[in-house]
Amino acid sequence: MTIATTFTAALAAFLAAQGVIAQTTTAIPRWCGKPYESGSPNINPGGQLEPPKPSPTPLLYVQVEPRHSIYVSSEKTGSFIVDAALSKYHGEPYRNSTQQLGGPSQPFNNLFFTISLENTDQVLVSNNVSVNSTNNLFDFDISQLQPQYDAYDVVLYGASDDGNQTFTATTKLFYLPDKKTGSVTKIDNLNGGLLFSNNASNYEFIPFLAFGFYTSWGGYLELSLENVKTYYDLGYSAIHPVASYSSNASLIFDYLDELNLPFQYDMRGTYTNLTSVAEQVTMAKDYSSLLAWYTADEPDGNQDPFNATSLAYDTITKIDKYHPVSLVLNCENYYFDKYSQGADILMEDAYPIGINATWSQKWNTPCNTTYGDCGCDNCAGELQDVSNRLDILAQYEEYLGQSPRPVWAVPQSFDGEQYWDRNPTVDETWVMNQLSLNHKAKSIMMWTFPTLDDLATANSKQSKVVTKSPVLDFLTGAQPKGISVEGHRLLDVAYWIVDNQALISVVNLGYADSSSPVSIELPFAAASTASTPWGSVNWTLSGNALSVQSLDALATSLVILDLS
Ligand SMILES: *[C@@H]1O[C@H](CO)[C@@H](O)[C@H](O)[C@H]1NC(C)=O
Ligand SMILES: *[C@@H]1O[C@H](CO)[C@@H](O)[C@H](O)[C@H]1NC(C)=O
Ligand SMILES: *[C@@H]1O[C@H](CO)[C@@H](O)[C@H](O)[C@H]1NC(C)=O
Ligand SMILES: *[C@@H]1O[C@H](CO)[C@@H](O)[C@H](O)[C@H]1NC(C)=O
Ligand SMILES: *[C@@H]1O[C@H](CO)[C@@H](O)[C@H](O)[C@H]1NC(C)=O
Ligand SMILES: *[C@@H]1O[C@H](CO)[C@@H](O)[C@H](O)[C@H]1NC(C)=O
Ligand SMILES: *[C@@H]1O[C@H](CO)[C@@H](O)[C@H](O)[C@H]1NC(C)=O
Ligand SMILES: *[C@@H]1O[C@H](CO)[C@@H](O)[C@H](O)[C@H]1NC(C)=O
Ligand SMILES: *[C@@H]1O[C@H](CO)[C@@H](O)[C@H](O)[C@H]1NC(C)=O
Ligand SMILES: *[C@@H]1O[C@H](CO)[C@@H](O)[C@H](O)[C@H]1NC(C)=O
Ligand SMILES: *[C@@H]1O[C@H](CO)[C@@H](O)[C@H](O)[C@H]1NC(C)=O
């Protein structure tokens, strides 16, 4: 090695640590910014998001957001979500005291606010929320606004009752002209789910959970409409055809319309070509089965230009604001703030089954946080890699002070490429999907179809349960909360409460049967078991505990309880 290359490597390492050159593609091939070819120098990839410095005293973080990502002119009622959270990272310092002229000092319990249009000062909501409360909903008459394609800029002015402490927050509100061709997809910003409307729903917005596969185009869908029908008949609620589409694409998209099989439109190979994006969006925007747009496939892994996803987003939404835009992130912690831009929905694709997380068989190098590619970035090669990735993406949004976007899981349903020694088993596939739902995934789109017959059948069974009432009502009607079970570290348990019922989801991450009794203490009062939509665990409800004598390895179970 010459002095010059040593110097260059040292300089590169220094600059990468500063985040200066991590963006440029150097001669060293990298994945998630890490060199992966044997013999490459070790270079810190940079771009790691760290928690912001916490404030020594809690800050008051006031936020406002429309309940739905878009409204259309046939709707008369809109709604805002108002948060007055205490945060250690974001917001303004505040004093817990107010004093009206001449009066005694009082605690600062309520934030009084107005929500109005920035341009005209027209007030849409005037009310108050408790300090340290989130997800407060305020309906307003949206039909007083003129439908338009551009966003309305909205501002919230908040103050303590004495007016001494003031807070502002802004958001954008979309009130679009109604659309009677094709479909409309909204995001419910409160619970993260989708609302989908088209001719099959009689243009009503119905709660929707996508459960399906990225599906081969050239190797499957394109070959015959029978193949499309086979997929549909398995009972998946949605499909993600993998680009690139051939000249007979319209035949297949027309058929998806006929079946009412909602699809995600993939522009992975073309999303940086804005001319092409505009052409494709114009071509596909009026299909009645169009669910969402999909731009970048692992832009972070590939180190695509930082601005690529937002440029594509702006191009798409100028032509079509009626559908959300999604992309999938592959890296665990590599310029999340940059690559997550330009997405209404974030997807993650941690594939942990059958990998060697510490040694790359493909490249013959070790894998660690700065070096190597083992097929699953910074993974341990265990089921928890999936839930950890979902949790961490939500954590990053909190670090950045962003309102959480829906995250979807892309669970593994394949093997090969010298990273993955084997497919998941049937139990593992069920575990990864249900584990994702426990950790707030709002849809499941597995990689990839065609898959093994037993996985196609197993996922079909699960899809038919989680995409339909009653389970769907919980998954889209609330956010899950976790329950930790003492003495059973490998049990992942979550619950959703809607109206007078709770859905409990239990996932055993253990690869061995648990022979000791399991007792889950519920943090709410339950009266009786209403149904067990999934699994064969024989739970007993007694008091506020769900118990069972033993639990099979990798068991998955869904139980619905009536609350007392
Ligand atoms: C990662 O592995 C590379 C290559 O062996 C090594 O140079 C580097 O020190 C390791 N980094 C960490 C954080 O362990
Ligand atoms: C709050 O405002 C009132 C007038 O409304 C004023 O008299 C008082 O001094 C202010 N208190 C503080 C702590 O700023
Ligand atoms: C403000 O003070 C009151 C009275 O001491 C207390 O009840 C309340 O919890 C405090 N609120 C916050 C957000 O600290
Ligand atoms: C504050 O909000 C509560 C709940 O929305 C409402 O009942 C009350 O009237 C409001 N107070 C004022 C002064 O607006
Ligand atoms: C804020 O609310 C949380 C839970 O809702 C509660 O645990 C916490 O004690 C509250 N903080 C203050 C200062 O009142
Ligand atoms: C699409 O075109 C290819 C190539 O011409 C053909 O083999 C295939 O059958 C066509 N697919 C459908 C669904 O008609
Ligand atoms: C909805 O419209 C599509 C054409 O966009 C048509 O193929 C389909 O049959 C219609 N579905 C219903 C239920 O009317
Ligand atoms: C971008 O897309 C347009 C329209 O499809 C095409 O004509 C053009 O060749 C593409 N440009 C590049 C650089 O691929
Ligand atoms: C996007 O970023 C690239 C550098 O990666 C730059 O060359 C290009 O000008 C940027 N495009 C826009 C529209 O800002
Ligand atoms: C990973 O590969 C290394 C080196 O071949 C080997 O020592 C280790 O046992 C493997 N680990 C797993 C989990 O397969
Ligand atoms: C389920 O558990 C109950 C109470 O423990 C028991 O009476 C019943 O026989 C069990 N049923 C099955 C199918 O194992």
Tab-separated table of N, CA and C in Angstrom, residues 436-554:
chain	number	residue	atom	x	y	z
A	436	SER	N	-44.979	-8.255	13.643
A	436	SER	CA	-44.977	-6.945	12.990
A	436	SER	C	-46.221	-6.155	13.404
A	437	LEU	N	-47.366	-6.819	13.388
A	437	LEU	CA	-48.606	-6.126	13.768
A	437	LEU	C	-48.529	-5.664	15.224
A	438	ASN	N	-47.956	-6.507	16.099
A	438	ASN	CA	-47.789	-6.117	17.507
A	438	ASN	C	-46.953	-4.849	17.628
A	439	HIS	N	-46.027	-4.657	16.684
A	439	HIS	CA	-45.129	-3.499	16.739
A	439	HIS	C	-45.540	-2.434	15.722
A	440	LYS	N	-46.852	-2.297	15.563
A	440	LYS	CA	-47.446	-1.174	14.842
A	440	LYS	C	-47.304	-1.224	13.330
A	441	ALA	N	-46.892	-2.341	12.758
A	441	ALA	CA	-46.925	-2.414	11.295
A	441	ALA	C	-48.389	-2.336	10.875
A	442	LYS	N	-48.669	-1.570	9.824
A	442	LYS	CA	-50.048	-1.331	9.407
A	442	LYS	C	-50.412	-2.110	8.165
A	443	SER	N	-49.446	-2.767	7.574
A	443	SER	CA	-49.688	-3.665	6.457
A	443	SER	C	-48.495	-4.598	6.349
A	444	ILE	N	-48.716	-5.693	5.607
A	444	ILE	CA	-47.700	-6.736	5.448
A	444	ILE	C	-47.561	-6.982	3.950
A	445	MET	N	-46.338	-6.809	3.441
A	445	MET	CA	-46.141	-7.080	2.015
A	445	MET	C	-44.848	-7.891	1.909
A	446	MET	N	-45.008	-9.226	1.822
A	446	MET	CA	-43.838	-10.105	1.898
A	446	MET	C	-43.036	-10.141	0.602
A	447	TRP	N	-41.779	-10.444	0.722
A	447	TRP	CA	-40.888	-10.705	-0.388
A	447	TRP	C	-40.631	-12.182	-0.406
A	448	THR	N	-41.079	-12.957	-1.412
A	448	THR	CA	-41.621	-12.575	-2.680
A	448	THR	C	-42.478	-13.715	-3.213
A	449	PHE	N	-43.343	-13.473	-4.177
A	449	PHE	CA	-44.241	-14.472	-4.754
A	449	PHE	C	-43.884	-14.687	-6.219
A	450	PRO	N	-43.943	-15.916	-6.731
A	450	PRO	CA	-44.291	-17.183	-6.091
A	450	PRO	C	-43.319	-17.547	-4.957
A	451	THR	N	-43.884	-18.207	-3.950
A	451	THR	CA	-43.077	-18.680	-2.833
A	451	THR	C	-43.331	-20.174	-2.690
A	452	LEU	N	-42.735	-20.793	-1.663
A	452	LEU	CA	-43.004	-22.220	-1.444
A	452	LEU	C	-44.498	-22.418	-1.219
A	453	ASP	N	-45.023	-23.555	-1.666
A	453	ASP	CA	-46.462	-23.808	-1.539
A	453	ASP	C	-46.940	-23.713	-0.091
A	454	ASP	N	-46.133	-24.271	0.833
A	454	ASP	CA	-46.623	-24.261	2.220
A	454	ASP	C	-46.657	-22.833	2.775
A	455	LEU	N	-45.748	-21.966	2.309
A	455	LEU	CA	-45.774	-20.569	2.769
A	455	LEU	C	-46.929	-19.809	2.113
A	456	ALA	N	-47.201	-20.101	0.861
A	456	ALA	CA	-48.333	-19.456	0.180
A	456	ALA	C	-49.634	-19.813	0.903
A	457	THR	N	-49.773	-21.087	1.291
A	457	THR	CA	-50.990	-21.538	1.975
A	457	THR	C	-51.074	-20.970	3.383
A	458	ALA	N	-49.955	-21.007	4.093
A	458	ALA	CA	-49.944	-20.516	5.482
A	458	ALA	C	-50.294	-19.032	5.521
A	459	ASN	N	-49.691	-18.262	4.643
A	459	ASN	CA	-49.954	-16.822	4.643
A	459	ASN	C	-51.370	-16.514	4.183
A	460	SER	N	-51.892	-17.354	3.309
A	460	SER	CA	-53.263	-17.202	2.869
A	460	SER	C	-54.226	-17.303	4.061
A	461	LYS	N	-53.979	-18.300	4.922
A	461	LYS	CA	-54.834	-18.477	6.111
A	461	LYS	C	-54.777	-17.240	7.003
A	462	GLN	N	-53.563	-16.723	7.211
A	462	GLN	CA	-53.404	-15.572	8.109
A	462	GLN	C	-54.034	-14.319	7.501
A	463	SER	N	-53.864	-14.167	6.185
A	463	SER	CA	-54.432	-13.005	5.505
A	463	SER	C	-55.950	-12.959	5.676
A	464	LYS	N	-56.574	-14.119	5.522
A	464	LYS	CA	-58.041	-14.156	5.595
A	464	LYS	C	-58.540	-13.770	6.981
A	465	VAL	N	-57.698	-13.924	7.999
A	465	VAL	CA	-58.115	-13.546	9.358
A	465	VAL	C	-57.817	-12.072	9.643
A	466	VAL	N	-56.608	-11.611	9.319
A	466	VAL	CA	-56.238	-10.265	9.779
A	466	VAL	C	-56.751	-9.137	8.878
A	467	THR	N	-57.187	-9.468	7.660
A	467	THR	CA	-57.666	-8.397	6.778
A	467	THR	C	-59.184	-8.251	6.825
A	468	LYS	N	-59.828	-9.030	7.691
A	468	LYS	CA	-61.297	-9.003	7.745
A	468	LYS	C	-61.780	-8.747	9.166
A	469	SER	N	-63.010	-8.265	9.253
A	469	SER	CA	-63.654	-8.097	10.541
A	469	SER	C	-63.772	-9.476	11.185
A	470	PRO	N	-63.653	-9.650	12.509
A	470	PRO	CA	-63.480	-8.581	13.496
A	470	PRO	C	-62.031	-8.116	13.703
A	471	VAL	N	-61.021	-8.928	13.294
A	471	VAL	CA	-59.637	-8.568	13.642
A	471	VAL	C	-59.246	-7.230	12.999
A	472	LEU	N	-59.644	-7.039	11.746
A	472	LEU	CA	-59.319	-5.797	11.036
A	472	LEU	C	-59.800	-4.552	11.801
A	473	ASP	N	-60.972	-4.667	12.434
A	473	ASP	CA	-61.531	-3.507	13.144
A	473	ASP	C	-60.596	-3.048	14.265
A	474	PHE	N	-59.919	-3.999	14.900
A	474	PHE	CA	-58.974	-3.640	15.963
A	474	PHE	C	-57.682	-3.092	15.367
A	475	LEU	N	-57.169	-3.782	14.347
A	475	LEU	CA	-55.870	-3.393	13.791
A	475	LEU	C	-55.920	-1.998	13.174
A	476	THR	N	-57.089	-1.604	12.658
A	476	THR	CA	-57.205	-0.271	12.055
A	476	THR	C	-57.914	0.726	12.966
A	477	GLY	N	-58.475	0.231	14.080
A	477	GLY	CA	-59.270	1.106	14.937
A	477	GLY	C	-58.556	1.611	16.167
A	478	ALA	N	-57.314	1.196	16.359
A	478	ALA	CA	-56.559	1.614	17.542
A	478	ALA	C	-55.078	1.371	17.276
A	479	GLN	N	-54.230	1.866	18.175
A	479	GLN	CA	-52.807	1.530	18.129
A	479	GLN	C	-52.550	0.452	19.184
A	480	PRO	N	-51.663	-0.512	18.883
A	480	PRO	CA	-51.385	-1.544	19.873
A	480	PRO	C	-50.547	-1.014	21.038
A	481	LYS	N	-50.758	-1.622	22.200
A	481	LYS	CA	-49.898	-1.362	23.357
A	481	LYS	C	-49.294	-2.700	23.772
A	482	GLY	N	-48.043	-2.669	24.182
A	482	GLY	CA	-47.365	-3.907	24.549
A	482	GLY	C	-47.624	-4.283	26.003
A	483	ILE	N	-47.564	-5.585	26.289
A	483	ILE	CA	-47.633	-6.081	27.674
A	483	ILE	C	-46.411	-6.976	27.872
A	484	SER	N	-45.621	-6.719	28.906
A	484	SER	CA	-44.514	-7.651	29.136
A	484	SER	C	-44.954	-8.675	30.174
A	485	VAL	N	-44.576	-9.904	29.928
A	485	VAL	CA	-45.022	-11.013	30.771
A	485	VAL	C	-43.841	-11.491	31.602
A	486	GLU	N	-43.994	-11.367	32.888
A	486	GLU	CA	-42.898	-11.702	33.791
A	486	GLU	C	-42.485	-13.162	33.640
A	487	GLY	N	-41.200	-13.390	33.583
A	487	GLY	CA	-40.704	-14.761	33.487
A	487	GLY	C	-40.778	-15.351	32.083
A	488	HIS	N	-41.309	-14.580	31.121
A	488	HIS	CA	-41.402	-15.101	29.742
A	488	HIS	C	-40.914	-14.041	28.772
A	489	ARG	N	-39.612	-13.864	28.770
A	489	ARG	CA	-38.956	-12.838	27.976
A	489	ARG	C	-39.257	-12.983	26.485
A	490	LEU	N	-39.509	-14.206	26.058
A	490	LEU	CA	-39.690	-14.448	24.621
A	490	LEU	C	-41.155	-14.400	24.188
A	491	LEU	N	-42.019	-13.927	25.074
A	491	LEU	CA	-43.415	-13.725	24.659
A	491	LEU	C	-43.589	-12.280	24.242
A	492	ASP	N	-44.105	-12.064	23.056
A	492	ASP	CA	-44.392	-10.713	22.591
A	492	ASP	C	-45.913	-10.565	22.574
A	493	VAL	N	-46.416	-9.695	23.444
A	493	VAL	CA	-47.869	-9.569	23.617
A	493	VAL	C	-48.289	-8.126	23.392
A	494	ALA	N	-49.364	-7.936	22.661
A	494	ALA	CA	-49.899	-6.587	22.451
A	494	ALA	C	-51.419	-6.654	22.492
A	495	TYR	N	-52.038	-5.505	22.763
A	495	TYR	CA	-53.502	-5.462	22.741
A	495	TYR	C	-53.983	-4.165	22.112
A	496	TRP	N	-55.186	-4.253	21.527
A	496	TRP	CA	-55.857	-3.119	20.904
A	496	TRP	C	-57.231	-3.029	21.566
A	497	ILE	N	-57.648	-1.845	21.962
A	497	ILE	CA	-59.002	-1.705	22.517
A	497	ILE	C	-59.848	-0.871	21.570
A	498	VAL	N	-61.008	-1.410	21.191
A	498	VAL	CA	-61.949	-0.666	20.364
A	498	VAL	C	-63.341	-0.881	20.958
A	499	ASP	N	-64.000	0.221	21.235
A	499	ASP	CA	-65.311	0.173	21.883
A	499	ASP	C	-65.218	-0.662	23.157
A	500	ASN	N	-66.044	-1.711	23.249
A	500	ASN	CA	-66.081	-2.446	24.502
A	500	ASN	C	-65.380	-3.800	24.417
A	501	GLN	N	-64.385	-3.878	23.502
A	501	GLN	CA	-63.672	-5.142	23.356
A	501	GLN	C	-62.177	-4.902	23.207
A	502	ALA	N	-61.413	-5.943	23.498
A	502	ALA	CA	-59.965	-5.881	23.285
A	502	ALA	C	-59.530	-7.067	22.446
A	503	LEU	N	-58.593	-6.812	21.544
A	503	LEU	CA	-57.924	-7.903	20.824
A	503	LEU	C	-56.570	-8.105	21.494
A	504	ILE	N	-56.270	-9.342	21.882
A	504	ILE	CA	-54.963	-9.657	22.467
A	504	ILE	C	-54.206	-10.513	21.457
A	505	SER	N	-52.973	-10.127	21.194
A	505	SER	CA	-52.134	-10.889	20.272
A	505	SER	C	-50.925	-11.419	21.030
A	506	VAL	N	-50.772	-12.732	21.022
A	506	VAL	CA	-49.644	-13.357	21.722
A	506	VAL	C	-48.771	-14.082	20.704
A	507	VAL	N	-47.480	-13.773	20.737
A	507	VAL	CA	-46.516	-14.403	19.833
A	507	VAL	C	-45.398	-14.991	20.680
A	508	ASN	N	-45.166	-16.300	20.536
A	508	ASN	CA	-44.057	-16.929	21.251
A	508	ASN	C	-42.828	-16.945	20.341
A	509	LEU	N	-41.817	-16.171	20.722
A	509	LEU	CA	-40.601	-16.097	19.913
A	509	LEU	C	-39.642	-17.239	20.234
A	510	GLY	N	-40.022	-18.054	21.215
A	510	GLY	CA	-39.151	-19.154	21.631
A	510	GLY	C	-39.237	-20.323	20.663
A	511	TYR	N	-38.073	-20.947	20.391
A	511	TYR	CA	-38.024	-22.114	19.501
A	511	TYR	C	-38.237	-23.415	20.268
A	512	ALA	N	-38.534	-23.310	21.585
A	512	ALA	CA	-38.830	-24.506	22.369
A	512	ALA	C	-40.207	-24.325	22.998
A	513	ASP	N	-40.932	-25.445	23.165
A	513	ASP	CA	-42.214	-25.367	23.866
A	513	ASP	C	-41.939	-24.864	25.278
A	514	SER	N	-42.867	-24.039	25.789
A	514	SER	CA	-42.684	-23.623	27.173
A	514	SER	C	-43.561	-24.529	28.012
A	515	SER	N	-42.944	-25.227	28.930
A	515	SER	CA	-43.726	-26.188	29.711
A	515	SER	C	-44.251	-25.544	30.985
A	516	SER	N	-43.688	-24.389	31.351
A	516	SER	CA	-44.205	-23.747	32.562
A	516	SER	C	-45.437	-22.924	32.212
A	517	PRO	N	-46.397	-22.822	33.138
A	517	PRO	CA	-47.627	-22.086	32.857
A	517	PRO	C	-47.343	-20.626	32.520
A	518	VAL	N	-48.182	-20.089	31.660
A	518	VAL	CA	-48.053	-18.696	31.249
A	518	VAL	C	-49.277	-17.947	31.758
A	519	SER	N	-49.031	-16.806	32.391
A	519	SER	CA	-50.156	-16.000	32.862
A	519	SER	C	-49.916	-14.548	32.472
A	520	ILE	N	-50.824	-14.024	31.653
A	520	ILE	CA	-50.671	-12.652	31.153
A	520	ILE	C	-51.605	-11.745	31.953
A	521	GLU	N	-51.015	-10.830	32.713
A	521	GLU	CA	-51.816	-9.875	33.480
A	521	GLU	C	-52.279	-8.769	32.540
A	522	LEU	N	-53.597	-8.635	32.383
A	522	LEU	CA	-54.120	-7.631	31.462
A	522	LEU	C	-54.262	-6.288	32.175
A	523	PRO	N	-53.852	-5.205	31.523
A	523	PRO	CA	-53.943	-3.901	32.176
A	523	PRO	C	-55.324	-3.257	32.037
A	524	PHE	N	-56.353	-4.071	31.876
A	524	PHE	CA	-57.729	-3.570	31.798
A	524	PHE	C	-58.629	-4.682	32.335
A	525	ALA	N	-59.883	-4.330	32.623
A	525	ALA	CA	-60.799	-5.311	33.201
A	525	ALA	C	-61.536	-6.056	32.090
A	526	ALA	N	-61.369	-7.375	32.059
A	526	ALA	CA	-62.008	-8.193	31.033
A	526	ALA	C	-63.117	-9.026	31.663
A	527	ALA	N	-64.219	-9.209	30.937
A	527	ALA	CA	-65.359	-9.949	31.478
A	527	ALA	C	-65.398	-11.378	30.957
A	528	SER	N	-65.183	-11.533	29.645
A	528	SER	CA	-65.311	-12.873	29.069
A	528	SER	C	-64.615	-12.931	27.722
A	529	THR	N	-64.396	-14.154	27.259
A	529	THR	CA	-63.796	-14.354	25.952
A	529	THR	C	-64.894	-14.303	24.892
A	530	ALA	N	-64.719	-13.436	23.905
A	530	ALA	CA	-65.720	-13.333	22.841
A	530	ALA	C	-65.419	-14.329	21.734
A	531	SER	N	-64.137	-14.404	21.304
A	531	SER	CA	-63.772	-15.365	20.256
A	531	SER	C	-62.257	-15.519	20.201
A	532	THR	N	-61.811	-16.568	19.549
A	532	THR	CA	-60.379	-16.762	19.307
A	532	THR	C	-60.192	-16.907	17.796
A	533	PRO	N	-60.005	-15.761	17.114
A	533	PRO	CA	-59.948	-15.787	15.646
A	533	PRO	C	-58.735	-16.527	15.085
A	534	TRP	N	-57.671	-16.705	15.881
A	534	TRP	CA	-56.459	-17.322	15.321
A	534	TRP	C	-55.758	-18.151	16.385
A	535	GLY	N	-55.287	-19.310	15.975
A	535	GLY	CA	-54.443	-20.128	16.840
A	535	GLY	C	-55.248	-21.133	17.638
A	536	SER	N	-54.518	-22.054	18.277
A	536	SER	CA	-55.204	-23.122	19.004
A	536	SER	C	-54.796	-23.139	20.467
A	537	VAL	N	-54.382	-21.969	20.983
A	537	VAL	CA	-54.012	-21.915	22.403
A	537	VAL	C	-55.297	-21.888	23.232
A	538	ASN	N	-55.349	-22.737	24.222
A	538	ASN	CA	-56.552	-22.894	25.042
A	538	ASN	C	-56.466	-21.984	26.277
A	539	TRP	N	-56.692	-20.690	26.057
A	539	TRP	CA	-56.568	-19.723	27.148
A	539	TRP	C	-57.708	-19.853	28.148
A	540	THR	N	-57.416	-19.582	29.396
A	540	THR	CA	-58.446	-19.444	30.421
A	540	THR	C	-58.396	-18.002	30.902
A	541	LEU	N	-59.561	-17.361	30.952
A	541	LEU	CA	-59.609	-16.008	31.496
A	541	LEU	C	-60.103	-16.112	32.922
A	542	SER	N	-59.266	-15.644	33.850
A	542	SER	CA	-59.750	-15.655	35.225
A	542	SER	C	-59.269	-14.380	35.880
A	543	GLY	N	-60.229	-13.609	36.398
A	543	GLY	CA	-59.894	-12.265	36.860
A	543	GLY	C	-59.370	-11.499	35.665
A	544	ASN	N	-58.228	-10.828	35.841
A	544	ASN	CA	-57.660	-10.105	34.711
A	544	ASN	C	-56.458	-10.819	34.126
A	545	ALA	N	-56.431	-12.135	34.269
A	545	ALA	CA	-55.295	-12.876	33.729
A	545	ALA	C	-55.756	-13.871	32.678
A	546	LEU	N	-54.999	-13.885	31.585
A	546	LEU	CA	-55.187	-14.905	30.548
A	546	LEU	C	-54.122	-15.950	30.819
A	547	SER	N	-54.541	-17.203	31.022
A	547	SER	CA	-53.548	-18.212	31.402
A	547	SER	C	-53.667	-19.454	30.544
A	548	VAL	N	-52.534	-20.154	30.493
A	548	VAL	CA	-52.508	-21.436	29.797
A	548	VAL	C	-51.408	-22.280	30.438
A	549	GLN	N	-51.599	-23.585	30.421
A	549	GLN	CA	-50.649	-24.480	31.097
A	549	GLN	C	-49.306	-24.549	30.386
A	550	SER	N	-49.328	-24.479	29.057
A	550	SER	CA	-48.072	-24.543	28.309
A	550	SER	C	-48.303	-23.900	26.945
A	551	LEU	N	-47.216	-23.547	26.318
A	551	LEU	CA	-47.327	-22.860	25.028
A	551	LEU	C	-46.345	-23.511	24.058
A	552	ASP	N	-46.822	-23.835	22.862
A	552	ASP	CA	-45.937	-24.447	21.871
A	552	ASP	C	-44.867	-23.461	21.415
A	553	ALA	N	-43.768	-24.007	20.960
A	553	ALA	CA	-42.733	-23.194	20.318
A	553	ALA	C	-43.378	-22.383	19.200
A	554	LEU	N	-42.999	-21.111	19.084
A	554	LEU	CA	-43.439	-20.248	17.980
A	554	LEU	C	-44.965	-20.192	17.824
